[in-house]
Amino acid sequence: MDVIELLPRLHLLRFPVGQAYLWRDDGELTLIDAGPIGAGRPIADAVTALGHTPRDVRRVVLTHFHEDHVGGAGEFAALSGAEVLAHRLDAPFVRGERPGPEPRTEEWERPLHAAALRQLPPGPPLPPPSLTELSDGDVLGFGGGARVVHIPGHTDGSIAVFLPAHGVLFTGDTVAAAPADGTPVPGVLNLDRALLLASIRRLAELGAEVACFGHGDPVLSGASAVLRSLGAAPDQPTGTPASR
C-alpha cells in the first residue's frame, strides 16, 4: 500500500485495487473508505507510521457498498474501535444482510467489470461490529463540519463527503481518473448512468477546490470546473478505469 500526502491534513492510501483517504483534525483522524478485504491491518500500520494510533481514527465513512471500498472497514473497526458510517440505502449490503445489486453494464463495460472482479480478494468482507446510517444533508464532526451529499447513480446509496471549510470533496466512484492519463471521467459500472451524471452536476455546484476520487489521482485545484465539464459527459466515455 502506498501512502501519499496530498495536503497537510490529507493522505491518500492506495491499494493494489482501490484507495482510501485519511483526514486529520489535530489528534483525531477520519478514514474515507477502507479498501478491499485484507486492508484493515495495512491501514492500521499506515496510521501508526504517520505518528498516530489506530484508536485516533474515530470514524470510517463509506462512500458506497462495493467490495473495494468496504472490504477493510470491519477489519479496521475491530482493530481501532472506529465508528463505521454509510448511507441508509447501502447499509444492508455493508452489513452483509444481503448481496448488493450488480451494476447495469453496457457491452463496452463488461470487460472492465470482469477485470475488476478478478483483482479483488475472494470471500465476503467482514461486516463492521455496528453501522451508523447516514442521510443527505447530515453533518459529521470532522473537517470543520463535513456534509453528507447523497449522489445516487453508481449505487443507490452512494454519497460524497464535502468539507466546506477546506474546499475538499470526496466523490467515491461517482467520479474517477482514467489510468492512462489521469483525466477525470464519470464513474463506470453504475446502476444508472443518467442519474450519476445528474449527481456529478450537483457536486459541481458545491464549489470544491479539491476533489478526491475513488480511483485515480485527485484534482488538487479547480475541482468544480472539472466536475461541471463532466456533468455534460456523453453516454459512453472513453479511457475509463475499471472501478468497482
Tab-separated table of N, CA and C in Angstrom, residues 57-125:
chain	number	residue	atom	x	y	z
A	57	VAL	N	-8.286	7.100	14.969
A	57	VAL	CA	-9.260	7.149	13.871
A	57	VAL	C	-10.646	6.958	14.482
A	58	ARG	N	-11.421	8.019	14.536
A	58	ARG	CA	-12.708	7.990	15.231
A	58	ARG	C	-13.830	7.425	14.378
A	59	ARG	N	-13.693	7.544	13.055
A	59	ARG	CA	-14.794	7.120	12.187
A	59	ARG	C	-14.264	6.672	10.822
A	60	VAL	N	-15.017	5.765	10.198
A	60	VAL	CA	-14.771	5.324	8.824
A	60	VAL	C	-16.040	5.625	8.039
A	61	VAL	N	-15.963	6.548	7.096
A	61	VAL	CA	-17.121	6.929	6.292
A	61	VAL	C	-17.015	6.222	4.941
A	62	LEU	N	-18.015	5.417	4.620
A	62	LEU	CA	-18.016	4.631	3.386
A	62	LEU	C	-18.837	5.341	2.321
A	63	THR	N	-18.252	5.534	1.146
A	63	THR	CA	-18.967	6.236	0.082
A	63	THR	C	-19.999	5.353	-0.608
A	64	HIS	N	-19.806	4.019	-0.573
A	64	HIS	CA	-20.779	3.083	-1.130
A	64	HIS	C	-20.371	1.671	-0.740
A	65	PHE	N	-21.164	0.674	-1.137
A	65	PHE	CA	-21.005	-0.666	-0.585
A	65	PHE	C	-20.049	-1.574	-1.340
A	66	HIS	N	-19.486	-1.176	-2.459
A	66	HIS	CA	-18.668	-2.090	-3.261
A	66	HIS	C	-17.445	-2.584	-2.488
A	67	GLU	N	-17.024	-3.816	-2.821
A	67	GLU	CA	-16.039	-4.528	-2.014
A	67	GLU	C	-14.702	-3.816	-1.889
A	68	ASP	N	-14.306	-3.075	-2.919
A	68	ASP	CA	-13.007	-2.404	-2.862
A	68	ASP	C	-13.049	-1.137	-2.006
A	69	HIS	N	-14.209	-0.820	-1.446
A	69	HIS	CA	-14.343	0.327	-0.552
A	69	HIS	C	-14.699	-0.074	0.873
A	70	VAL	N	-15.396	-1.191	1.028
A	70	VAL	CA	-15.847	-1.611	2.364
A	70	VAL	C	-15.094	-2.820	2.893
A	71	GLY	N	-14.253	-3.449	2.058
A	71	GLY	CA	-13.625	-4.709	2.459
A	71	GLY	C	-12.817	-4.631	3.732
A	72	GLY	N	-12.111	-3.516	3.951
A	72	GLY	CA	-11.294	-3.373	5.143
A	72	GLY	C	-11.989	-2.696	6.306
A	73	ALA	N	-13.255	-2.284	6.141
A	73	ALA	CA	-13.920	-1.475	7.176
A	73	ALA	C	-14.135	-2.260	8.458
A	74	GLY	N	-14.696	-3.463	8.351
A	74	GLY	CA	-14.922	-4.267	9.542
A	74	GLY	C	-13.623	-4.668	10.212
A	75	GLU	N	-12.605	-4.991	9.400
A	75	GLU	CA	-11.292	-5.359	9.946
A	75	GLU	C	-10.697	-4.187	10.723
A	76	PHE	N	-10.729	-3.002	10.100
A	76	PHE	CA	-10.111	-1.857	10.770
A	76	PHE	C	-10.907	-1.439	11.993
A	77	ALA	N	-12.241	-1.509	11.929
A	77	ALA	CA	-13.054	-1.164	13.096
A	77	ALA	C	-12.749	-2.081	14.271
A	78	ALA	N	-12.506	-3.375	13.991
A	78	ALA	CA	-12.174	-4.311	15.057
A	78	ALA	C	-10.828	-3.968	15.696
A	79	LEU	N	-9.912	-3.406	14.917
A	79	LEU	CA	-8.588	-3.040	15.427
A	79	LEU	C	-8.597	-1.695	16.156
A	80	SER	N	-9.475	-0.795	15.753
A	80	SER	CA	-9.402	0.595	16.202
A	80	SER	C	-10.564	1.036	17.079
A	81	GLY	N	-11.697	0.352	16.974
A	81	GLY	CA	-12.898	0.819	17.646
A	81	GLY	C	-13.586	1.962	16.931
A	82	ALA	N	-13.181	2.246	15.684
A	82	ALA	CA	-13.763	3.364	14.943
A	82	ALA	C	-15.227	3.097	14.612
A	83	GLU	N	-16.018	4.165	14.612
A	83	GLU	CA	-17.401	4.108	14.148
A	83	GLU	C	-17.405	3.979	12.629
A	84	VAL	N	-18.270	3.136	12.085
A	84	VAL	CA	-18.403	2.972	10.638
A	84	VAL	C	-19.742	3.570	10.217
A	85	LEU	N	-19.715	4.366	9.150
A	85	LEU	CA	-20.909	5.081	8.695
A	85	LEU	C	-21.114	4.849	7.199
A	86	ALA	N	-22.382	4.687	6.782
A	86	ALA	CA	-22.727	4.529	5.371
A	86	ALA	C	-24.152	5.012	5.169
A	87	HIS	N	-24.487	5.343	3.936
A	87	HIS	CA	-25.851	5.782	3.647
A	87	HIS	C	-26.841	4.661	3.927
A	88	ARG	N	-28.024	5.036	4.339
A	88	ARG	CA	-29.031	4.051	4.762
A	88	ARG	C	-29.415	3.096	3.629
A	89	LEU	N	-29.349	3.538	2.361
A	89	LEU	CA	-29.738	2.665	1.249
A	89	LEU	C	-28.684	1.602	0.951
A	90	ASP	N	-27.434	1.874	1.265
A	90	ASP	CA	-26.362	0.885	1.074
A	90	ASP	C	-26.066	0.105	2.348
A	91	ALA	N	-26.627	0.530	3.482
A	91	ALA	CA	-26.305	-0.080	4.772
A	91	ALA	C	-26.566	-1.585	4.824
A	92	PRO	N	-27.676	-2.110	4.279
A	92	PRO	CA	-27.889	-3.564	4.361
A	92	PRO	C	-26.791	-4.369	3.669
A	93	PHE	N	-26.202	-3.823	2.616
A	93	PHE	CA	-25.154	-4.530	1.887
A	93	PHE	C	-23.829	-4.446	2.645
A	94	VAL	N	-23.569	-3.316	3.285
A	94	VAL	CA	-22.363	-3.178	4.103
A	94	VAL	C	-22.428	-4.141	5.289
A	95	ARG	N	-23.611	-4.286	5.866
A	95	ARG	CA	-23.778	-5.210	6.998
A	95	ARG	C	-23.703	-6.670	6.575
A	96	GLY	N	-23.791	-6.943	5.293
A	96	GLY	CA	-23.792	-8.325	4.826
A	96	GLY	C	-25.132	-9.008	4.965
A	97	GLU	N	-26.208	-8.233	5.123
A	97	GLU	CA	-27.538	-8.816	5.273
A	97	GLU	C	-28.037	-9.426	3.971
A	98	ARG	N	-27.610	-8.867	2.854
A	98	ARG	CA	-27.927	-9.435	1.544
A	98	ARG	C	-26.937	-8.869	0.532
A	99	PRO	N	-26.779	-9.554	-0.603
A	99	PRO	CA	-25.849	-9.045	-1.614
A	99	PRO	C	-26.392	-7.801	-2.280
A	100	GLY	N	-25.496	-6.896	-2.621
A	100	GLY	CA	-25.914	-5.681	-3.298
A	100	GLY	C	-26.209	-5.928	-4.763
A	101	PRO	N	-26.973	-5.051	-5.386
A	101	PRO	CA	-27.288	-5.214	-6.807
A	101	PRO	C	-26.047	-5.069	-7.675
A	102	GLU	N	-26.012	-5.870	-8.746
A	102	GLU	CA	-24.919	-5.775	-9.702
A	102	GLU	C	-25.107	-4.549	-10.593
A	103	PRO	N	-24.019	-3.957	-11.075
A	103	PRO	CA	-24.161	-2.812	-11.974
A	103	PRO	C	-24.850	-3.212	-13.268
A	104	ARG	N	-25.534	-2.253	-13.844
A	104	ARG	CA	-26.202	-2.479	-15.135
A	104	ARG	C	-25.218	-2.104	-16.233
A	105	THR	N	-24.423	-3.049	-16.624
A	105	THR	CA	-23.302	-2.774	-17.519
A	105	THR	C	-23.738	-2.750	-18.975
A	106	GLU	N	-23.208	-1.790	-19.694
A	106	GLU	CA	-23.289	-1.806	-21.148
A	106	GLU	C	-22.238	-2.778	-21.685
A	107	GLU	N	-22.361	-3.117	-22.945
A	107	GLU	CA	-21.430	-4.102	-23.525
A	107	GLU	C	-19.983	-3.647	-23.381
A	108	TRP	N	-19.729	-2.352	-23.569
A	108	TRP	CA	-18.363	-1.844	-23.501
A	108	TRP	C	-17.788	-1.895	-22.086
A	109	GLU	N	-18.676	-1.980	-21.071
A	109	GLU	CA	-18.224	-2.016	-19.684
A	109	GLU	C	-17.929	-3.429	-19.175
A	110	ARG	N	-18.416	-4.448	-19.875
A	110	ARG	CA	-18.313	-5.806	-19.341
A	110	ARG	C	-16.879	-6.272	-19.150
A	111	PRO	N	-15.951	-5.983	-20.056
A	111	PRO	CA	-14.550	-6.342	-19.769
A	111	PRO	C	-13.996	-5.637	-18.535
A	112	LEU	N	-14.407	-4.383	-18.296
A	112	LEU	CA	-13.971	-3.661	-17.100
A	112	LEU	C	-14.480	-4.355	-15.840
A	113	HIS	N	-15.742	-4.780	-15.887
A	113	HIS	CA	-16.339	-5.449	-14.736
A	113	HIS	C	-15.619	-6.754	-14.438
A	114	ALA	N	-15.356	-7.539	-15.481
A	114	ALA	CA	-14.668	-8.818	-15.294
A	114	ALA	C	-13.263	-8.606	-14.736
A	115	ALA	N	-12.557	-7.594	-15.241
A	115	ALA	CA	-11.200	-7.321	-14.758
A	115	ALA	C	-11.214	-6.892	-13.299
A	116	ALA	N	-12.189	-6.062	-12.920
A	116	ALA	CA	-12.285	-5.609	-11.532
A	116	ALA	C	-12.525	-6.783	-10.596
A	117	LEU	N	-13.416	-7.694	-10.986
A	117	LEU	CA	-13.718	-8.841	-10.132
A	117	LEU	C	-12.504	-9.752	-9.976
A	118	ARG	N	-11.714	-9.906	-11.041
A	118	ARG	CA	-10.510	-10.765	-10.961
A	118	ARG	C	-9.487	-10.210	-9.991
A	119	GLN	N	-9.435	-8.896	-9.828
A	119	GLN	CA	-8.421	-8.280	-8.978
A	119	GLN	C	-8.782	-8.273	-7.498
A	120	LEU	N	-10.059	-8.491	-7.177
A	120	LEU	CA	-10.487	-8.406	-5.785
A	120	LEU	C	-10.205	-9.705	-5.048
A	121	PRO	N	-9.797	-9.641	-3.778
A	121	PRO	CA	-9.615	-10.856	-2.991
A	121	PRO	C	-10.933	-11.610	-2.858
A	122	PRO	N	-10.882	-12.943	-2.804
A	122	PRO	CA	-12.129	-13.716	-2.693
A	122	PRO	C	-12.734	-13.627	-1.297
A	123	GLY	N	-14.024	-13.934	-1.231
A	123	GLY	CA	-14.710	-14.004	0.051
A	123	GLY	C	-15.442	-12.733	0.389
A	124	PRO	N	-16.432	-12.819	1.269
A	124	PRO	CA	-17.180	-11.630	1.676
A	124	PRO	C	-16.392	-10.793	2.671
A	125	PRO	N	-16.577	-9.471	2.671
A	125	PRO	CA	-15.941	-8.628	3.683
A	125	PRO	C	-16.471	-8.949	5.072
